GROMACS .gro file of C-alpha atoms in nm:
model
  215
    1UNK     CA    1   5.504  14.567   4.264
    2UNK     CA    2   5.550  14.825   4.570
    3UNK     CA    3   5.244  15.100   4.600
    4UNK     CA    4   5.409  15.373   4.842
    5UNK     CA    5   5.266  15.421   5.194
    6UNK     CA    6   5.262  15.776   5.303
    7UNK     CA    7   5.431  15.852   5.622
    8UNK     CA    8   5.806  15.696   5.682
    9UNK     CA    9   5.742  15.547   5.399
   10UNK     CA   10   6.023  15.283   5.288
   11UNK     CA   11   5.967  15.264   4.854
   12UNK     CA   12   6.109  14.913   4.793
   13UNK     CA   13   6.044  14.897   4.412
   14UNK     CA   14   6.087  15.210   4.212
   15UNK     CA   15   6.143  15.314   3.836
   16UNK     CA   16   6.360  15.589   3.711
   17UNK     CA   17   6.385  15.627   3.282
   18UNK     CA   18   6.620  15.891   3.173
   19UNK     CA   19   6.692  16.030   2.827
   20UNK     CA   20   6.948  16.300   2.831
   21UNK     CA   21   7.133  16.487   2.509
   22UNK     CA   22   7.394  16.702   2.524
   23UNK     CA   23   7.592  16.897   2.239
   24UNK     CA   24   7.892  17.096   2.243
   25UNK     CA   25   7.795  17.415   2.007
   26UNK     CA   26   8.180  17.561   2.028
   27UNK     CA   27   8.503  17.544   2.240
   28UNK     CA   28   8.346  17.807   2.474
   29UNK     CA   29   7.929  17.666   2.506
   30UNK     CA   30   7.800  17.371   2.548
   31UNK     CA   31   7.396  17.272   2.583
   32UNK     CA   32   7.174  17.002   2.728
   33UNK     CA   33   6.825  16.888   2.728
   34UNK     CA   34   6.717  16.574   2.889
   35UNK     CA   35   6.356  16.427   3.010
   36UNK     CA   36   6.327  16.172   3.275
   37UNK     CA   37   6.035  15.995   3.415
   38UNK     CA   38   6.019  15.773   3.738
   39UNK     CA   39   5.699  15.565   3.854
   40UNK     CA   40   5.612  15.359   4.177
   41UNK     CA   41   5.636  15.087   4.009
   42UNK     CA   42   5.797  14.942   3.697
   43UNK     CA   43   5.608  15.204   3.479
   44UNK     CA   44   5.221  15.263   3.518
   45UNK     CA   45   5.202  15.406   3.854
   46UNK     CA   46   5.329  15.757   3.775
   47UNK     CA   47   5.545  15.926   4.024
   48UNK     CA   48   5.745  16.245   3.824
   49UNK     CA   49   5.834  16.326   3.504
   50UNK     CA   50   6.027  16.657   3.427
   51UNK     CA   51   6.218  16.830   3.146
   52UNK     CA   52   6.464  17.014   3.190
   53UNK     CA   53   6.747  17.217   2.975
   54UNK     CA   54   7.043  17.403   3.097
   55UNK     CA   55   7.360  17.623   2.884
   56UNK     CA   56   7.677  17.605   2.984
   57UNK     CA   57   7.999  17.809   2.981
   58UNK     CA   58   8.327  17.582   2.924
   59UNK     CA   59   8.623  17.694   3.062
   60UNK     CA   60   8.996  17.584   2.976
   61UNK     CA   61   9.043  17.489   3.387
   62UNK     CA   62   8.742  17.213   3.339
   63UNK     CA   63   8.515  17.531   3.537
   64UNK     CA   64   8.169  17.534   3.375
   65UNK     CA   65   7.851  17.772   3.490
   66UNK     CA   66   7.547  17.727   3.338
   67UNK     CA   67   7.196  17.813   3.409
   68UNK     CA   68   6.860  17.667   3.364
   69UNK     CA   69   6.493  17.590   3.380
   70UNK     CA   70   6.286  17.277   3.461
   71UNK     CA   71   5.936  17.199   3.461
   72UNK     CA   72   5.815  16.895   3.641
   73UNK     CA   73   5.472  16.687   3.722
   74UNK     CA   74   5.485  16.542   4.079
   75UNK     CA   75   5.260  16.285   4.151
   76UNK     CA   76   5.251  16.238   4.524
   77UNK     CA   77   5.024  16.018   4.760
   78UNK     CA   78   4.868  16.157   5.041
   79UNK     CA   79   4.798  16.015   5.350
   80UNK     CA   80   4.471  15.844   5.241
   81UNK     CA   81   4.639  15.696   5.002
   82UNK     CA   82   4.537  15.920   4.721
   83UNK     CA   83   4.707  16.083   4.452
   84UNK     CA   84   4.750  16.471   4.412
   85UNK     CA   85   4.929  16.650   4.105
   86UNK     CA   86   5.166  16.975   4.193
   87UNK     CA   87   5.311  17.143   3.907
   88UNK     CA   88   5.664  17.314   3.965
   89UNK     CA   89   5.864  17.580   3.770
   90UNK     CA   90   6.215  17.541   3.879
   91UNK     CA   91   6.491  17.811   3.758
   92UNK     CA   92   6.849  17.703   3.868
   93UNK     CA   93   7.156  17.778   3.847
   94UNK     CA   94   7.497  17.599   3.881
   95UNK     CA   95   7.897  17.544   3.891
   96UNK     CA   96   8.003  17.206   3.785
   97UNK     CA   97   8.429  17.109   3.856
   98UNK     CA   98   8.581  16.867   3.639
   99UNK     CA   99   8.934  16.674   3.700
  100UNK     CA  100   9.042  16.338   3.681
  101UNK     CA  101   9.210  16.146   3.956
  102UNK     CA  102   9.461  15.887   3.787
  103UNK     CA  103   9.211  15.706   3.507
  104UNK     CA  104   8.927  15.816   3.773
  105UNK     CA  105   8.691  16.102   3.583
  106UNK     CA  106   8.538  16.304   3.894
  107UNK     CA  107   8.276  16.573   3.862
  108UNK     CA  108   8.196  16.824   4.117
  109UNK     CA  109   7.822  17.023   4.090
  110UNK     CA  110   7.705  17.303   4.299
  111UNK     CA  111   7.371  17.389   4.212
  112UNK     CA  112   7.114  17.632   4.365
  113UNK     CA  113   6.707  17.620   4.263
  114UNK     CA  114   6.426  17.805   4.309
  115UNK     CA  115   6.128  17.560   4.377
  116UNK     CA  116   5.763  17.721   4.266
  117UNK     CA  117   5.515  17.433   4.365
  118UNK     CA  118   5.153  17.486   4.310
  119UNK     CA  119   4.873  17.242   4.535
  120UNK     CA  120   4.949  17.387   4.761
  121UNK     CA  121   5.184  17.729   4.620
  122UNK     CA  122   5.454  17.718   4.787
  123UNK     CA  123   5.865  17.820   4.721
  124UNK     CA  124   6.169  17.651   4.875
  125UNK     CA  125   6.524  17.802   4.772
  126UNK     CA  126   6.707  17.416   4.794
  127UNK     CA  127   7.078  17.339   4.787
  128UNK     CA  128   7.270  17.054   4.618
  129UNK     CA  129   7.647  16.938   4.588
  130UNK     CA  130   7.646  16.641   4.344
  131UNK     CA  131   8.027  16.445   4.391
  132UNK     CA  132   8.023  16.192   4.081
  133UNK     CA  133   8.307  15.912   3.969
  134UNK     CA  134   8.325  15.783   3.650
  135UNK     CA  135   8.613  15.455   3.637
  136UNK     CA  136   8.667  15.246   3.305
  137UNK     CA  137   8.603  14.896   3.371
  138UNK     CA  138   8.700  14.725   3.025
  139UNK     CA  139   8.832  14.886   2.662
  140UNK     CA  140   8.857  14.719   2.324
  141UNK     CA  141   9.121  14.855   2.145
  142UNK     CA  142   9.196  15.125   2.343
  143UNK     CA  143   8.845  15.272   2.317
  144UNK     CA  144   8.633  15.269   2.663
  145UNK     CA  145   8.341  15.022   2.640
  146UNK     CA  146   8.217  14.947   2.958
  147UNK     CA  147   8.262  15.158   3.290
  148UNK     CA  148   8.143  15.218   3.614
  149UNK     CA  149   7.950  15.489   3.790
  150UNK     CA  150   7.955  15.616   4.136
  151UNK     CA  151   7.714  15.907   4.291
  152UNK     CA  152   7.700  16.094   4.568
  153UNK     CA  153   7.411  16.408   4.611
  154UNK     CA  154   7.306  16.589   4.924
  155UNK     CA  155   6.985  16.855   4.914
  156UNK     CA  156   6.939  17.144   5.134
  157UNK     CA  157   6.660  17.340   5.198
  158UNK     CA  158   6.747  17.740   5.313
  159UNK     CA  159   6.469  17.842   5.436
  160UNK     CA  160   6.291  17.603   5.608
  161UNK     CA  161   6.162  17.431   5.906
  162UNK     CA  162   6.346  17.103   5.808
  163UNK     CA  163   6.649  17.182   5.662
  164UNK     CA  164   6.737  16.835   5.496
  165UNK     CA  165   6.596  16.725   5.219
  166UNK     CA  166   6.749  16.413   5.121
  167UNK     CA  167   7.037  16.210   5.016
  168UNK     CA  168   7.080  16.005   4.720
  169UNK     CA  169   7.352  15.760   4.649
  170UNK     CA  170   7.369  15.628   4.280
  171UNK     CA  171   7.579  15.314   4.178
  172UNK     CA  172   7.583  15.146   3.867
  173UNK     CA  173   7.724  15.086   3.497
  174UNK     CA  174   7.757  15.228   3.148
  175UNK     CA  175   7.808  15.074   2.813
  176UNK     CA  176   7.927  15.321   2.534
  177UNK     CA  177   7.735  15.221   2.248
  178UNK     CA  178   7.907  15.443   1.949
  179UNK     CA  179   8.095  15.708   1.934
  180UNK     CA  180   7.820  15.928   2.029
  181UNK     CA  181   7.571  15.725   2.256
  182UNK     CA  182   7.560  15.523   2.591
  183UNK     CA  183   7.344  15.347   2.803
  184UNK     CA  184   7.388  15.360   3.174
  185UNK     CA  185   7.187  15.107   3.380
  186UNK     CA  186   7.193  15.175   3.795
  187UNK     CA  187   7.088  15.165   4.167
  188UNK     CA  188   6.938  15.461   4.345
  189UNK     CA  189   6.875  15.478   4.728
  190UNK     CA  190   6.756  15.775   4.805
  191UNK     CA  191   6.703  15.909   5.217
  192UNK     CA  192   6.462  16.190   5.289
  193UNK     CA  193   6.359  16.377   5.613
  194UNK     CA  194   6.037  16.132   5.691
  195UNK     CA  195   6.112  15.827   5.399
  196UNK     CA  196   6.326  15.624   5.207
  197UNK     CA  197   6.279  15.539   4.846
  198UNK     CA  198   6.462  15.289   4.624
  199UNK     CA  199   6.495  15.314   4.234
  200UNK     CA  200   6.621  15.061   3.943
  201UNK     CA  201   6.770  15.327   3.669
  202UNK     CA  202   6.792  15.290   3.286
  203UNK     CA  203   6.960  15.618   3.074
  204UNK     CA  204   7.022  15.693   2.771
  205UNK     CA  205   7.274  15.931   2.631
  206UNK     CA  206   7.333  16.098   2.369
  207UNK     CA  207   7.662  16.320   2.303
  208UNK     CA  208   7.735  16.546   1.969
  209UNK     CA  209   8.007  16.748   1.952
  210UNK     CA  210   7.932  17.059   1.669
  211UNK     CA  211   8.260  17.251   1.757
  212UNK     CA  212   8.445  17.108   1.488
  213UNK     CA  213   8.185  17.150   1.222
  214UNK     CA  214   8.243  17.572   1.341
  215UNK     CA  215   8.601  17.561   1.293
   0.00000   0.00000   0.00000
């Protein structure tokens, strides 16, 4: 198992562990919580964990702002190879676009975040646009089984010296377990300004829909 190095580092080996839950309160609201933890290695060697929970406003057009808050642990090295815990309060707000090209589900997210680090204190206002497909890959009568996932994220920092933050590019699959659960197993390579950093993915997902116990 891969330990990371601390300059240009290249992270061959990485864990990320999602749980994410999600319920639809009414035709106009929606809300969702999820936790996620990622390690170094397969899962002792800690590297984040956050949670995170965001509401959202569902318009007719597929148009949904929301705003939210999440607090993380980071877990870096340094360049002695040491550890060092920061602690980050993270407000954000965003504007998520949903369509569908032919059987093709795409998502479009514009999200802004203000970034309160402590060890050292520090605040970065960063940028993301998020482009996501989702594609059906098999169904059993007529209900969507297994399907494929495609991921595209780019992260800007305003003001600072380096601009770029990173790139990530997620592939992978999901299995619909019920009517109300998945689980979505992946590939993450993810490019910063001075490393690289690979991650294996397993998330979970849960899905309720409370709308209809309103009407």
């Amino acid at each position: 198992m891969f330990t990371s190095s601390a300059f240009s580092q290249t992270d061959n080996l990485n864990s990320w562990y999602q749980y994410t839950v999600s319920a639809k309160l009414n035709e106009k609201w929606s809300a969702t919580a999820l936790s996620q933890y990622r390690s170094y290695d397969v899962v002792k060697d800690g590297r984040l964990f956050l949670v995170s929970g965001y509401l959202e406003r569902n318009f007719k057009n597929g148009i949904s702002p929301a705003a939210g808050y999440m607090f993380l642990i980071l877990e870096p090295y340094t360049d002695v190879m040491e550890k060092k815990i920061r602690y980050e309060n993270r407000p954000y707000q965003q504007l998520t676009i949903r369509n569908k090209m032919g059987n093709v589900s795409v998502m479009h997210r514009y999200r802004a975040e203000e970034r309160f680090l402590t060890n050292p204190d520090d605040f970065i206002l960063r940028l993301r646009y998020l482009i996501s497909l989702k594609f059906p890959l098999y169904k059993n009568d007529g209900t969507e089984v297994l399907y494929g996932i495609f991921k595209n994220e780019i992260r800007m920092n305003v003001v600072k010296d380096e601009q770029f933050d990173s790139n990530r590019i997620t592939a992978g699959l999901g299995i619909n377990l019920g009517k109300n659960s998945s689980l979505e197993l992946g590939f993450i390579n993810q490019v910063g300004a001075d490393d690289t950093a690979n991650y294996t993915v397993v998330s979970f997902k849960n899905n309720f829909d409370f709308s209809k116990n309103n009407d």
